């Protein structure tokens, strides 16, 4: 059997609010988009006693054996949903600890494939249990579309939203999600209770924020320096951190603006990673 190829797109938080805490976990609401930056997953069935999972590429370093993909297979087998073994090779083009959901979306896209091809048969409750076990962002990646995660932990998907060009910039360090959330002291008022397509309009997005950004900027002066630099780079619509960082995203109306910004950033910050992309 030949490998099948799956694209695993990076996720960005256009806006993110921390609205409370329950059972030790922070409750969030978020406006989410996916961009054309993606990992490439190669997957095929094998006759073996164990799954074979290999990561390679630019951002494959230090991914341990207890990763999101291995956790996915582990829970599927624990629930006796999967009797087949797989050989998985993942070309990691999305940086780790960036707030781009790379590992979570890898697991999500494999799960979506297994469901679509009826290799596993699961109901909505089982899907929720599986994705919760693997990682909080996994449920978002089953169908990579513009999404609104509401304060009641419901997800509303939207098609054909306005495309934006994005400059993603990341310094040489990542942010610890656990640390960033541990410093949350204040909660936001819920703003996305009634999700609508208008929430993806530029005028609405410009008024929003990422509640975790201030914490990350206070911890890392380098992030603040990069954010201030990006705010003055080829007139972006707005600049905002995604997730718990450390990636910052500049949003542009045109590819020309975005590509020019990427070229200038690469010149001035040679040691940092950046890429010109767009929402899908």
mmCIF file of N, CA and C in Angstrom, residues 3 10 13 32 36 42 50 74 79 85 113 120 124 144 177 179 192 217 232 236-237 252:
data_model
loop_
_atom_site.group_PDB
_atom_site.id
_atom_site.type_symbol
_atom_site.label_atom_id
_atom_site.label_comp_id
_atom_site.label_asym_id
_atom_site.label_seq_id
_atom_site.Cartn_x
_atom_site.Cartn_y
_atom_site.Cartn_z
ATOM 1 N N UNK A 3 1.655 5.373 0.550
ATOM 2 C CA UNK A 3 1.283 6.385 1.535
ATOM 3 C C UNK A 3 0.176 7.282 0.984
ATOM 4 N N UNK A 10 -1.666 25.015 9.889
ATOM 5 C CA UNK A 10 -1.461 25.741 11.145
ATOM 6 C C UNK A 10 -2.729 26.508 11.512
ATOM 7 N N UNK A 13 -5.079 32.083 16.314
ATOM 8 C CA UNK A 13 -6.148 32.719 17.093
ATOM 9 C C UNK A 13 -6.220 34.188 16.683
ATOM 10 N N UNK A 32 -10.983 31.778 15.422
ATOM 11 C CA UNK A 32 -9.909 30.928 14.903
ATOM 12 C C UNK A 32 -9.944 30.876 13.387
ATOM 13 N N UNK A 36 -2.348 28.683 5.140
ATOM 14 C CA UNK A 36 -1.862 27.683 4.193
ATOM 15 C C UNK A 36 -0.494 27.099 4.551
ATOM 16 N N UNK A 42 2.218 11.702 5.952
ATOM 17 C CA UNK A 42 2.158 10.532 5.086
ATOM 18 C C UNK A 42 1.730 9.351 5.950
ATOM 19 N N UNK A 50 3.287 -2.845 16.278
ATOM 20 C CA UNK A 50 3.286 -1.475 16.792
ATOM 21 C C UNK A 50 3.128 -0.471 15.661
ATOM 22 N N UNK A 74 -3.133 5.546 20.953
ATOM 23 C CA UNK A 74 -3.257 4.881 22.255
ATOM 24 C C UNK A 74 -4.701 4.868 22.735
ATOM 25 N N UNK A 79 -9.953 2.184 23.577
ATOM 26 C CA UNK A 79 -11.401 2.115 23.407
ATOM 27 C C UNK A 79 -11.814 1.017 22.415
ATOM 28 N N UNK A 85 -2.584 -1.266 12.434
ATOM 29 C CA UNK A 85 -1.388 -0.476 12.733
ATOM 30 C C UNK A 85 -1.042 0.408 11.532
ATOM 31 N N UNK A 113 -9.276 11.677 9.010
ATOM 32 C CA UNK A 113 -9.087 10.706 7.919
ATOM 33 C C UNK A 113 -9.645 9.334 8.320
ATOM 34 N N UNK A 120 -12.449 3.840 11.515
ATOM 35 C CA UNK A 120 -13.053 3.789 12.850
ATOM 36 C C UNK A 120 -14.470 4.344 12.745
ATOM 37 N N UNK A 124 -20.532 11.443 18.162
ATOM 38 C CA UNK A 124 -20.062 12.759 18.602
ATOM 39 C C UNK A 124 -19.492 12.732 20.013
ATOM 40 N N UNK A 144 -10.770 22.090 9.163
ATOM 41 C CA UNK A 144 -10.051 23.374 9.214
ATOM 42 C C UNK A 144 -10.756 24.515 8.481
ATOM 43 N N UNK A 177 2.974 26.968 27.416
ATOM 44 C CA UNK A 177 1.534 27.197 27.596
ATOM 45 C C UNK A 177 1.161 27.147 29.074
ATOM 46 N N UNK A 179 3.019 27.833 31.693
ATOM 47 C CA UNK A 179 3.480 29.030 32.401
ATOM 48 C C UNK A 179 2.591 30.229 32.088
ATOM 49 N N UNK A 192 -18.261 36.376 22.604
ATOM 50 C CA UNK A 192 -18.644 35.585 21.434
ATOM 51 C C UNK A 192 -19.788 34.614 21.740
ATOM 52 N N UNK A 217 4.319 39.220 26.738
ATOM 53 C CA UNK A 217 5.166 40.387 26.492
ATOM 54 C C UNK A 217 5.879 40.835 27.772
ATOM 55 N N UNK A 232 5.002 48.587 12.821
ATOM 56 C CA UNK A 232 5.475 49.649 11.928
ATOM 57 C C UNK A 232 6.034 49.109 10.619
ATOM 58 N N UNK A 236 0.525 47.167 8.640
ATOM 59 C CA UNK A 236 -0.394 46.037 8.845
ATOM 60 C C UNK A 236 -1.765 46.502 9.323
ATOM 61 N N UNK A 237 -2.771 45.659 9.122
ATOM 62 C CA UNK A 237 -4.113 45.956 9.632
ATOM 63 C C UNK A 237 -4.077 45.936 11.164
ATOM 64 N N UNK A 252 -2.407 41.527 6.798
ATOM 65 C CA UNK A 252 -2.357 42.469 5.679
ATOM 66 C C UNK A 252 -3.501 42.217 4.699
#
